[in-house]
Coordinates of C-alpha atoms in Angstrom, one line a residue:
M1 CA 0.0 -0.4 -0.1
D2 CA 2.7 2.6 0.8
T3 CA 4.3 2.0 -2.1
E4 CA 1.2 2.7 -4.1
N5 CA 1.1 5.8 -1.9
G6 CA 4.1 6.4 -2.9
A7 CA 3.9 6.0 -7.1
E8 CA 0.5 7.8 -6.7
R9 CA 2.5 10.8 -5.2
G10 CA 5.6 10.3 -7.6
T11 CA 3.4 10.6 -10.6
T12 CA 1.8 13.3 -9.3
E13 CA 4.6 15.7 -9.3
R14 CA 5.5 14.5 -12.6
V15 CA 2.5 15.9 -13.7
L16 CA 3.1 18.9 -12.1
T17 CA 6.1 19.3 -13.1
L18 CA 4.9 18.7 -16.7
L19 CA 2.3 21.5 -16.7
G20 CA 5.0 24.1 -15.1
L21 CA 7.5 22.9 -17.8
L22 CA 4.5 24.0 -20.8
Q23 CA 4.0 27.3 -18.9
Q24 CA 7.2 28.0 -18.7
R25 CA 7.9 28.0 -23.1
Q26 CA 5.3 28.1 -25.6
T27 CA 6.4 24.9 -27.3
W28 CA 7.8 21.4 -25.9
T29 CA 9.5 18.4 -27.7
G30 CA 8.4 15.3 -26.9
P31 CA 12.1 14.4 -26.5
E32 CA 12.8 17.9 -23.9
L33 CA 10.3 17.1 -22.3
A34 CA 11.1 13.2 -21.7
A35 CA 15.0 14.8 -21.0
R36 CA 13.8 17.0 -18.3
L37 CA 11.4 15.0 -16.7
G38 CA 13.9 11.9 -16.9
V39 CA 10.7 9.6 -18.2
T40 CA 10.4 7.8 -21.6
S41 CA 8.5 10.0 -24.5
R42 CA 5.1 7.2 -23.7
T43 CA 5.1 8.5 -20.3
V44 CA 5.3 11.8 -21.7
R45 CA 2.0 11.4 -23.5
R46 CA 0.6 9.3 -20.5
D47 CA 1.1 12.5 -19.0
V48 CA -0.3 14.6 -21.1
E49 CA -3.1 13.0 -21.0
R50 CA -3.7 12.8 -17.4
L51 CA -3.5 16.9 -17.9
R52 CA -6.2 16.8 -20.2
T53 CA -8.2 14.9 -18.6
L54 CA -7.7 17.5 -15.4
G55 CA -9.3 20.0 -17.8
Y56 CA -5.9 21.1 -19.2
P57 CA -5.2 22.5 -23.3
V58 CA -2.5 21.0 -24.6
H59 CA -2.0 20.6 -28.1
A60 CA 0.3 18.4 -30.1
G61 CA 1.4 19.0 -33.3
Q62 CA 3.5 17.2 -35.4
G63 CA 6.4 17.7 -37.9
V64 CA 9.8 19.3 -37.3
G65 CA 7.8 23.0 -36.1
G66 CA 5.3 20.1 -33.4
G67 CA 5.5 19.7 -30.1
Y68 CA 3.6 19.7 -26.9
R69 CA 2.6 23.7 -25.8
L70 CA -0.4 24.8 -23.5
G71 CA -3.2 26.6 -25.0
P72 CA -5.8 29.1 -23.2
G73 CA -8.2 27.8 -21.4
Q74 CA -12.0 29.4 -20.5
E75 CA -10.4 29.1 -16.7
L76 CA -7.4 30.8 -15.8
P77 CA -4.6 28.0 -14.8
P78 CA -3.0 27.8 -11.8
L79 CA 0.6 29.0 -12.1
L80 CA 3.5 27.0 -11.1
L81 CA 6.3 29.2 -9.2
D82 CA 9.3 28.2 -8.1
D83 CA 11.0 29.6 -5.1
E84 CA 12.6 33.0 -6.7
E85 CA 9.7 33.6 -8.9
A86 CA 7.3 33.4 -6.1
I87 CA 9.6 35.7 -4.3
A88 CA 9.7 38.0 -7.4
T89 CA 6.0 38.0 -8.3
A90 CA 5.7 39.0 -4.0
V91 CA 8.0 42.1 -4.3
S92 CA 6.0 43.0 -7.8
L93 CA 2.8 42.9 -6.0
L94 CA 3.7 44.5 -2.6
V95 CA 5.1 47.4 -5.1
G96 CA 1.6 47.7 -6.9
A97 CA -0.2 47.8 -3.6
G98 CA 1.9 50.2 -2.4
G99 CA 2.2 52.6 -5.4
T100 CA 0.7 55.8 -6.2
G101 CA 2.5 57.1 -9.1
G102 CA 0.7 59.0 -11.3
G103 CA 0.3 56.1 -13.6
A104 CA -1.0 53.5 -11.9
V105 CA -3.6 52.0 -13.0
A106 CA -6.8 52.6 -11.2
G107 CA -7.9 49.9 -8.8
A108 CA -4.5 48.4 -9.6
G109 CA -3.4 48.4 -5.7
D110 CA -6.8 46.6 -5.0
A111 CA -6.6 43.9 -7.0
A112 CA -2.4 43.6 -6.6
L113 CA -3.9 43.2 -1.9
R114 CA -5.9 40.9 -3.2
A115 CA -4.1 39.0 -5.5
L116 CA -1.1 38.5 -3.2
T117 CA -3.2 37.4 -0.2
K118 CA -4.6 34.3 -2.6
L119 CA -0.2 33.7 -3.2
D120 CA 0.2 34.3 0.6
Q121 CA -2.4 31.3 1.1
V122 CA -1.5 28.7 -1.9
L123 CA 2.6 29.2 -1.4
P124 CA 4.2 26.7 1.1
A125 CA 5.5 27.7 4.5
R126 CA 8.7 27.7 4.1
L127 CA 8.0 30.6 1.7
R128 CA 4.7 32.1 2.8
H129 CA 7.0 32.9 6.3
E130 CA 9.4 34.8 4.2
V131 CA 7.1 36.8 1.6
R132 CA 5.4 37.9 5.1
A133 CA 8.4 39.2 6.6
L134 CA 8.7 41.2 3.3
S135 CA 5.2 41.9 3.1
G136 CA 5.3 43.5 7.0
S137 CA 9.4 45.5 6.1
V138 CA 8.5 47.3 3.0
E139 CA 6.6 50.6 2.6
S140 CA 6.1 53.3 -0.5
F141 CA 5.4 56.1 -2.5
G142 CA 5.7 55.0 -5.6
G143 CA 6.5 51.2 -7.7
G144 CA 10.3 50.7 -7.2
R145 CA 11.2 50.2 -10.8
T146 CA 15.3 49.5 -10.8
P147 CA 15.9 46.1 -10.9
V148 CA 17.2 44.6 -7.5
V149 CA 18.0 40.9 -6.7
P150 CA 15.4 39.2 -4.9
E151 CA 17.8 37.7 -2.4
V152 CA 19.1 40.9 -1.1
L153 CA 15.3 42.3 -0.7
M154 CA 14.5 39.0 1.4
T155 CA 17.8 39.2 3.5
L156 CA 17.1 42.9 4.5
A157 CA 13.3 42.2 5.0
R158 CA 14.5 38.9 7.1
A159 CA 16.9 42.3 9.0
C160 CA 14.2 44.4 9.8
R161 CA 12.0 41.9 10.7
D162 CA 14.2 39.9 13.1
E163 CA 15.9 43.4 14.6
V164 CA 19.2 42.1 13.3
E165 CA 22.1 44.5 12.5
A166 CA 23.0 44.3 8.2
G167 CA 26.8 44.7 6.6
F168 CA 26.8 45.3 2.9
D169 CA 29.4 47.6 1.4
Y170 CA 28.5 49.9 -0.7
P171 CA 30.0 52.9 -2.6
S172 CA 31.7 56.1 -0.6
G173 CA 34.1 58.3 -2.4
N174 CA 36.0 57.0 -5.5
G175 CA 35.6 52.9 -3.6
T176 CA 32.9 50.8 -1.6
R177 CA 33.5 50.7 2.3
R178 CA 31.8 48.2 4.4
R179 CA 28.6 49.5 6.2
R180 CA 27.1 48.4 9.6
V181 CA 23.5 49.3 9.9
E182 CA 19.9 48.4 12.3
P183 CA 17.9 48.2 8.6
Y184 CA 14.1 49.4 9.7
R185 CA 12.3 49.4 6.5
L186 CA 12.6 48.6 3.0
V187 CA 11.0 51.5 0.8
A188 CA 9.8 51.5 -3.3
S189 CA 10.2 54.5 -4.4
D190 CA 8.7 55.5 -8.4
R191 CA 12.3 54.4 -9.4
R192 CA 14.6 52.5 -6.9
W193 CA 14.8 50.7 -4.0
Y194 CA 15.9 52.2 -0.7
L195 CA 16.5 50.4 2.9
L196 CA 15.4 53.3 6.3
A197 CA 18.3 51.9 8.9
Y198 CA 20.5 54.0 11.8
D199 CA 24.0 53.9 11.0
L200 CA 25.8 52.1 13.2
D201 CA 29.3 54.1 11.9
R202 CA 27.5 57.5 11.9
D203 CA 25.4 57.2 14.8
D204 CA 22.1 58.6 12.7
W205 CA 20.1 57.2 10.2
R206 CA 20.5 57.3 6.6
S207 CA 18.9 55.6 3.6
F208 CA 20.6 53.2 1.1
R209 CA 19.6 52.4 -2.2
V210 CA 19.4 48.4 -2.5
D211 CA 20.8 48.5 -6.1
R212 CA 24.1 50.0 -5.0
M213 CA 24.7 47.3 -2.3
T214 CA 27.1 44.5 -2.8
E215 CA 28.0 41.6 -0.1
V216 CA 24.6 42.2 1.7
A217 CA 25.0 40.3 4.7
A218 CA 22.2 40.1 8.3
R219 CA 24.7 39.2 11.5
T220 CA 23.6 37.7 14.4
W221 CA 23.7 40.9 16.7
R222 CA 20.0 41.9 17.5
F223 CA 19.7 45.1 18.5
R224 CA 16.5 47.2 20.4
P225 CA 14.0 49.1 17.7
R226 CA 15.1 53.1 18.1
E227 CA 12.3 55.7 17.2
A228 CA 12.1 56.3 14.0
P229 CA 11.1 58.6 11.5
D230 CA 8.3 57.4 8.8
A231 CA 9.8 55.5 6.6
A232 CA 8.9 56.7 3.1
T233 CA 8.2 59.9 3.9
Y234 CA 12.6 60.1 5.1
V235 CA 13.4 58.5 1.5
Q236 CA 10.9 60.2 -0.2
E237 CA 12.6 63.9 1.2
G238 CA 15.9 62.7 1.0
V239 CA 15.5 61.6 -2.9
A240 CA 13.6 64.9 -3.5
S241 CA 15.1 67.8 -1.4
R242 CA 18.5 66.2 1.1
V243 CA 21.1 65.1 -1.7
Y244 CA 20.7 68.7 -3.2
P245 CA 23.3 71.7 -2.8
H246 CA 19.4 73.7 -2.6
R247 CA 16.4 72.9 -1.2
A248 CA 13.0 75.5 -0.9
R249 CA 9.4 75.3 0.1
F250 CA 6.1 76.5 -1.7
L251 CA 3.1 77.1 -0.8
V252 CA 1.0 76.1 -4.6
H253 CA -2.6 77.4 -4.6
A254 CA -4.1 73.3 -5.7
P255 CA -4.8 70.1 -4.1
A256 CA -2.2 68.1 -3.2
D257 CA -3.5 65.0 -5.4
E258 CA -3.7 67.8 -8.3
V259 CA -0.2 68.3 -7.9
R260 CA 0.9 65.0 -6.9
A261 CA -0.3 63.8 -10.8
Q262 CA 2.3 66.6 -12.0
I263 CA 5.2 66.2 -10.2
P264 CA 7.2 62.6 -9.5
G265 CA 6.9 61.0 -6.2
S266 CA 11.1 61.4 -6.2
A267 CA 11.1 64.7 -7.9
A268 CA 9.0 66.8 -4.7
V269 CA 7.6 66.1 -1.1
V270 CA 3.4 66.9 -1.8
S271 CA 1.5 67.7 1.7
E272 CA -1.3 69.3 2.4
R273 CA -1.9 72.6 3.8
G274 CA -5.4 73.5 3.7
A275 CA -8.6 73.0 1.4
G276 CA -7.1 73.8 -2.1
H277 CA -3.4 74.0 -1.5
C278 CA -0.4 72.2 -0.4
E279 CA 3.2 73.1 -0.1
V280 CA 5.8 71.4 -2.5
L281 CA 9.0 70.5 -1.0
S282 CA 12.4 69.8 -3.8
G283 CA 15.7 70.0 -4.3
A284 CA 18.2 71.1 -7.3
A285 CA 21.8 71.9 -8.2
G286 CA 19.9 76.6 -8.1
L287 CA 17.0 78.5 -7.0
D288 CA 16.0 79.1 -10.5
F289 CA 15.5 76.0 -11.6
L290 CA 13.3 75.2 -8.9
I291 CA 11.2 78.2 -9.4
M292 CA 10.3 77.5 -13.2
H293 CA 9.5 74.0 -11.9
V294 CA 7.2 75.1 -9.7
L295 CA 5.8 78.3 -12.1
L296 CA 5.3 75.4 -15.4
L297 CA 3.2 73.5 -12.4
G298 CA 0.7 76.2 -14.5
H299 CA -0.8 77.2 -10.6
E300 CA -0.5 80.7 -8.2
F301 CA 1.8 80.1 -5.6
E302 CA 4.0 81.4 -2.5
A303 CA 7.8 81.5 -2.3
L304 CA 8.3 80.6 1.4
D305 CA 12.0 79.3 2.7
P306 CA 14.4 80.0 1.6
P307 CA 14.8 83.8 2.2
E308 CA 16.9 83.9 -1.1
L309 CA 14.1 83.3 -3.0
G310 CA 12.7 86.0 -3.0
P311 CA 15.0 88.2 -4.9
R312 CA 15.4 84.9 -7.5
C313 CA 11.8 85.5 -7.8
R314 CA 11.8 88.6 -8.7
A315 CA 15.5 88.8 -10.3
L316 CA 13.4 85.6 -13.0
A317 CA 10.2 88.0 -13.4
R318 CA 12.1 91.1 -14.8
R319 CA 14.3 88.8 -16.6
L320 CA 11.0 87.6 -18.0
L321 CA 9.3 90.6 -18.4
A322 CA 12.5 92.4 -20.9
A323 CA 12.3 89.3 -22.9
G324 CA 8.3 89.8 -23.9
A325 CA 8.8 93.4 -24.5
A326 CA 10.4 93.5 -28.0
L327 CA 7.0 92.0 -28.9
P328 CA 3.8 93.3 -29.4
P329 CA 1.4 92.8 -26.6
L330 CA -2.0 90.7 -27.6
P331 CA -5.6 91.5 -28.1
D332 CA -7.5 91.7 -24.4
E333 CA -3.6 90.7 -22.5
P334 CA -3.9 91.8 -19.0
E335 CA -1.2 94.1 -18.0
P336 CA 1.9 92.4 -15.5
E337 CA 1.6 93.4 -12.1
P338 CA 4.4 96.0 -11.3

């Protein structure tokens, strides 16, 4: 009886493996499938018939271009994912669930959350634990785009969850140096993945680009979590302003949601400031660029900080008026304010 159960389990596993292979590539020849499964071509034909009995439309073609192909069915067949594919799928769903970028599809966040829940229900226990670790350690102010190694994300997510130190090599000056950190959260922007962590060597909070890390490893030293800033806000402010030599704040006379749709999350932090108004915080190599960027949004605005913004606004206004003076005014064009 045990032998029969073992044979049945072996057949089931082989048929599932066959289904996974058919989902990976458009067409397989019989000998290719037999070699991958370690069986004869006759066994492959029997397993194909088993899949057809279960409702999977497996088509067989003859001749040079023939082979086995999984056709579209009336219902969505279950996907068979290996460990790396499951982790990568979970990462993509997490980004989709938390994405707030202007190019996000309406309702995609809710759909991603539902898909992530279904994925969590069917994952093996070992992978469910890993995905939940990642889910609890990720925040977002956009959708991550720059590819990163899934194993690196999982290592950092586990370190965040287990509250253990992490180490990695990171660019510094003309070379790289080893960083020791207390990892807090992974954050997905509209361009990249970041890690918010407490830098033990610099004794302060820092954000790190995950795609720049190498030799990433979790350590065995546990730490007591410190009082931390809001992860997504901290990273967004750093990406949008702190890395630049000049930072500026503006009060824009337009709803925050409307302005957020005009400015990428990595370019500025947009905050609600009462009905119909918002504050824009951004950084750049020069103040003139920031002023013109906000001007081109097309809304009335006020310069708030730094004090040098006032003289720069007036200087740009004079320059623009002088540039337009050589052309005759258009009918019904309003007179410029003094």
